[in-house]
């Protein structure tokens, strides 16, 4: 292993586990819940899921730390479940299939250009969220340029935005 060669010694047998645990701990300590996201999720009277590029462990850990896991579970999907992650549409199409929803009737909330690209390629409507702590000035413009139908920065806006979207009916 390259690291062992550079260090001139062997790594502990559980090195990978140590790195994973340290990563999750760092993630939990730095994770800040988006204000009002729990209220927004609860106010949306439609089926909901998470489709994330993270590993199942990281997704669960983040949702638990934010107090959101019980609002979403068991509808949590990871890019590890598909061949290609974002910006490919695979994860979004997989999630829609698991939720028994037509992609054309799905609304995706995304804060990244690859996510918007993947959702659009899947034939879904995309709302761009630019209110996260990682979003810099101009991020709303970036999300709109990537194809987001609308953008918003306050989760209290989300239920009303969703209610305004005309989702096509799909024949059964």
mmCIF file of C-alpha atoms in Angstrom:
data_model
loop_
_atom_site.group_PDB
_atom_site.id
_atom_site.type_symbol
_atom_site.label_atom_id
_atom_site.label_comp_id
_atom_site.label_asym_id
_atom_site.label_seq_id
_atom_site.Cartn_x
_atom_site.Cartn_y
_atom_site.Cartn_z
ATOM 1 C CA UNK A 1 0.000 0.000 0.000
ATOM 2 C CA UNK A 2 1.289 3.458 -0.903
ATOM 3 C CA UNK A 3 0.601 4.949 2.532
ATOM 4 C CA UNK A 4 2.467 2.149 4.289
ATOM 5 C CA UNK A 5 5.440 2.587 1.952
ATOM 6 C CA UNK A 6 5.546 6.328 2.634
ATOM 7 C CA UNK A 7 5.216 5.813 6.399
ATOM 8 C CA UNK A 8 7.730 2.983 6.436
ATOM 9 C CA UNK A 9 5.431 0.850 8.565
ATOM 10 C CA UNK A 10 2.244 -1.181 8.371
ATOM 11 C CA UNK A 11 -1.110 0.339 9.110
ATOM 12 C CA UNK A 12 -3.308 -1.199 11.803
ATOM 13 C CA UNK A 13 -5.566 -4.016 10.608
ATOM 14 C CA UNK A 14 -8.644 -1.943 11.379
ATOM 15 C CA UNK A 15 -7.315 1.221 9.700
ATOM 16 C CA UNK A 16 -10.225 1.446 7.256
ATOM 17 C CA UNK A 17 -12.730 1.143 10.123
ATOM 18 C CA UNK A 18 -10.860 3.823 12.101
ATOM 19 C CA UNK A 19 -10.992 6.194 9.132
ATOM 20 C CA UNK A 20 -14.715 5.522 8.627
ATOM 21 C CA UNK A 21 -15.470 6.147 12.313
ATOM 22 C CA UNK A 22 -13.380 9.329 12.385
ATOM 23 C CA UNK A 23 -15.104 10.561 9.250
ATOM 24 C CA UNK A 24 -18.581 9.966 10.714
ATOM 25 C CA UNK A 25 -17.558 11.694 13.962
ATOM 26 C CA UNK A 26 -16.176 14.696 12.072
ATOM 27 C CA UNK A 27 -19.323 14.779 9.941
ATOM 28 C CA UNK A 28 -21.586 14.703 13.029
ATOM 29 C CA UNK A 29 -19.653 17.476 14.773
ATOM 30 C CA UNK A 30 -19.699 19.737 11.707
ATOM 31 C CA UNK A 31 -23.235 18.972 10.609
ATOM 32 C CA UNK A 32 -25.690 21.823 10.996
ATOM 33 C CA UNK A 33 -29.386 21.191 10.521
ATOM 34 C CA UNK A 34 -31.007 23.361 7.898
ATOM 35 C CA UNK A 35 -33.462 25.615 9.760
ATOM 36 C CA UNK A 36 -37.107 24.548 9.451
ATOM 37 C CA UNK A 37 -36.382 21.452 7.336
ATOM 38 C CA UNK A 38 -38.191 19.172 9.769
ATOM 39 C CA UNK A 39 -41.320 21.343 9.670
ATOM 40 C CA UNK A 40 -41.184 21.501 5.865
ATOM 41 C CA UNK A 41 -40.892 17.720 5.549
ATOM 42 C CA UNK A 42 -43.761 17.193 7.970
ATOM 43 C CA UNK A 43 -45.948 19.736 6.117
ATOM 44 C CA UNK A 44 -45.605 18.032 2.741
ATOM 45 C CA UNK A 45 -48.445 15.543 2.478
ATOM 46 C CA UNK A 46 -46.845 13.503 -0.298
ATOM 47 C CA UNK A 47 -44.573 10.456 -0.263
ATOM 48 C CA UNK A 48 -40.979 11.535 0.376
ATOM 49 C CA UNK A 49 -37.552 9.962 0.082
ATOM 50 C CA UNK A 50 -33.858 10.800 0.176
ATOM 51 C CA UNK A 51 -31.697 9.944 -2.850
ATOM 52 C CA UNK A 52 -28.112 10.790 -1.954
ATOM 53 C CA UNK A 53 -24.630 10.275 -3.326
ATOM 54 C CA UNK A 54 -23.444 9.353 0.175
ATOM 55 C CA UNK A 55 -22.978 5.879 1.559
ATOM 56 C CA UNK A 56 -25.927 4.356 3.425
ATOM 57 C CA UNK A 57 -24.017 4.771 6.711
ATOM 58 C CA UNK A 58 -23.286 8.436 6.076
ATOM 59 C CA UNK A 59 -26.850 9.182 4.973
ATOM 60 C CA UNK A 60 -28.356 7.487 8.017
ATOM 61 C CA UNK A 61 -25.862 9.110 10.357
ATOM 62 C CA UNK A 62 -26.566 12.572 8.932
ATOM 63 C CA UNK A 63 -30.326 12.129 9.087
ATOM 64 C CA UNK A 64 -30.148 10.822 12.656
ATOM 65 C CA UNK A 65 -27.896 13.690 13.774
ATOM 66 C CA UNK A 66 -30.316 16.165 12.211
ATOM 67 C CA UNK A 67 -33.335 14.446 13.787
ATOM 68 C CA UNK A 68 -34.830 13.678 10.365
ATOM 69 C CA UNK A 69 -34.367 9.937 10.044
ATOM 70 C CA UNK A 70 -37.812 9.005 11.372
ATOM 71 C CA UNK A 71 -39.483 11.487 8.990
ATOM 72 C CA UNK A 72 -37.976 9.784 5.928
ATOM 73 C CA UNK A 73 -37.193 6.139 6.764
ATOM 74 C CA UNK A 74 -37.353 3.648 5.213
ATOM 75 C CA UNK A 75 -37.333 5.617 1.937
ATOM 76 C CA UNK A 76 -33.600 6.287 1.840
ATOM 77 C CA UNK A 77 -31.594 5.497 -1.291
ATOM 78 C CA UNK A 78 -27.867 5.687 -1.924
ATOM 79 C CA UNK A 79 -25.797 5.915 -5.088
ATOM 80 C CA UNK A 80 -24.170 2.676 -3.912
ATOM 81 C CA UNK A 81 -27.410 0.959 -5.011
ATOM 82 C CA UNK A 82 -27.020 1.929 -8.674
ATOM 83 C CA UNK A 83 -24.399 1.563 -11.385
ATOM 84 C CA UNK A 84 -23.864 5.293 -11.940
ATOM 85 C CA UNK A 85 -24.290 8.110 -9.447
ATOM 86 C CA UNK A 86 -25.154 11.748 -10.068
ATOM 87 C CA UNK A 87 -25.087 13.383 -12.626
ATOM 88 C CA UNK A 88 -26.444 10.214 -14.246
ATOM 89 C CA UNK A 89 -30.201 9.732 -13.745
ATOM 90 C CA UNK A 90 -29.792 6.220 -12.298
ATOM 91 C CA UNK A 91 -30.236 7.092 -8.620
ATOM 92 C CA UNK A 92 -33.315 9.222 -9.250
ATOM 93 C CA UNK A 93 -34.897 6.578 -11.482
ATOM 94 C CA UNK A 94 -34.125 3.894 -8.891
ATOM 95 C CA UNK A 95 -35.702 5.966 -6.111
ATOM 96 C CA UNK A 96 -38.806 6.649 -8.224
ATOM 97 C CA UNK A 97 -39.127 2.944 -8.976
ATOM 98 C CA UNK A 98 -38.807 2.018 -5.310
ATOM 99 C CA UNK A 99 -41.426 4.644 -4.446
ATOM 100 C CA UNK A 100 -43.663 3.341 -7.267
ATOM 101 C CA UNK A 101 -43.806 6.829 -8.766
ATOM 102 C CA UNK A 102 -43.592 7.948 -12.357
ATOM 103 C CA UNK A 103 -40.461 10.105 -12.815
ATOM 104 C CA UNK A 104 -42.599 12.782 -14.484
ATOM 105 C CA UNK A 105 -44.567 13.112 -11.227
ATOM 106 C CA UNK A 106 -41.466 13.446 -9.022
ATOM 107 C CA UNK A 107 -40.191 16.710 -7.576
ATOM 108 C CA UNK A 108 -36.527 16.759 -6.595
ATOM 109 C CA UNK A 109 -34.976 19.206 -4.135
ATOM 110 C CA UNK A 110 -31.305 19.657 -5.045
ATOM 111 C CA UNK A 111 -28.445 21.886 -3.995
ATOM 112 C CA UNK A 112 -25.885 20.728 -6.550
ATOM 113 C CA UNK A 113 -25.387 21.003 -10.297
ATOM 114 C CA UNK A 114 -24.718 17.242 -10.707
ATOM 115 C CA UNK A 115 -27.930 16.506 -8.795
ATOM 116 C CA UNK A 116 -29.947 18.877 -10.944
ATOM 117 C CA UNK A 117 -28.461 17.340 -14.090
ATOM 118 C CA UNK A 118 -29.340 13.832 -12.916
ATOM 119 C CA UNK A 119 -32.894 14.727 -11.935
ATOM 120 C CA UNK A 120 -33.534 16.513 -15.234
ATOM 121 C CA UNK A 121 -32.104 13.555 -17.167
ATOM 122 C CA UNK A 122 -34.571 11.363 -15.241
ATOM 123 C CA UNK A 123 -37.442 13.597 -16.425
ATOM 124 C CA UNK A 124 -38.183 15.091 -13.008
ATOM 125 C CA UNK A 125 -39.043 18.620 -11.867
ATOM 126 C CA UNK A 126 -36.230 20.211 -9.861
ATOM 127 C CA UNK A 127 -36.284 22.870 -7.156
ATOM 128 C CA UNK A 128 -32.857 24.301 -6.368
ATOM 129 C CA UNK A 129 -32.093 24.906 -2.695
ATOM 130 C CA UNK A 130 -29.398 27.482 -1.980
ATOM 131 C CA UNK A 131 -29.877 28.011 1.756
ATOM 132 C CA UNK A 132 -27.325 25.499 3.040
ATOM 133 C CA UNK A 133 -24.240 26.634 4.912
ATOM 134 C CA UNK A 134 -22.074 25.413 2.016
ATOM 135 C CA UNK A 135 -23.853 27.649 -0.523
ATOM 136 C CA UNK A 136 -22.010 30.793 -1.518
ATOM 137 C CA UNK A 137 -23.381 34.015 -3.007
ATOM 138 C CA UNK A 138 -24.559 33.407 -6.561
ATOM 139 C CA UNK A 139 -25.428 29.752 -5.927
ATOM 140 C CA UNK A 140 -29.087 30.371 -6.837
ATOM 141 C CA UNK A 141 -27.987 31.619 -10.262
ATOM 142 C CA UNK A 142 -25.786 28.551 -10.687
ATOM 143 C CA UNK A 143 -28.701 26.235 -9.852
ATOM 144 C CA UNK A 144 -31.047 28.078 -12.234
ATOM 145 C CA UNK A 145 -28.425 27.957 -14.995
ATOM 146 C CA UNK A 146 -28.179 24.182 -14.423
ATOM 147 C CA UNK A 147 -31.933 23.896 -15.037
ATOM 148 C CA UNK A 148 -33.682 24.182 -11.668
ATOM 149 C CA UNK A 149 -37.311 25.173 -12.272
ATOM 150 C CA UNK A 150 -37.313 27.431 -9.199
ATOM 151 C CA UNK A 151 -34.846 28.220 -6.430
ATOM 152 C CA UNK A 152 -35.356 28.978 -2.758
ATOM 153 C CA UNK A 153 -33.249 29.537 0.352
ATOM 154 C CA UNK A 154 -35.693 29.023 3.220
ATOM 155 C CA UNK A 155 -37.260 25.630 3.909
ATOM 156 C CA UNK A 156 -40.436 27.350 5.089
ATOM 157 C CA UNK A 157 -41.033 28.158 1.393
ATOM 158 C CA UNK A 158 -40.876 24.530 0.261
ATOM 159 C CA UNK A 159 -44.435 23.290 0.952
ATOM 160 C CA UNK A 160 -45.935 26.262 -0.940
ATOM 161 C CA UNK A 161 -43.513 25.859 -3.849
ATOM 162 C CA UNK A 162 -44.439 22.204 -4.185
ATOM 163 C CA UNK A 163 -48.134 23.032 -4.034
ATOM 164 C CA UNK A 164 -47.685 25.473 -6.951
ATOM 165 C CA UNK A 165 -46.096 22.901 -9.245
ATOM 166 C CA UNK A 166 -48.422 21.328 -11.768
ATOM 167 C CA UNK A 167 -47.295 17.717 -11.923
ATOM 168 C CA UNK A 168 -48.538 15.886 -15.010
ATOM 169 C CA UNK A 169 -51.031 13.100 -14.552
ATOM 170 C CA UNK A 170 -49.862 9.751 -15.800
ATOM 171 C CA UNK A 171 -52.399 7.244 -17.117
ATOM 172 C CA UNK A 172 -52.591 4.062 -15.060
#
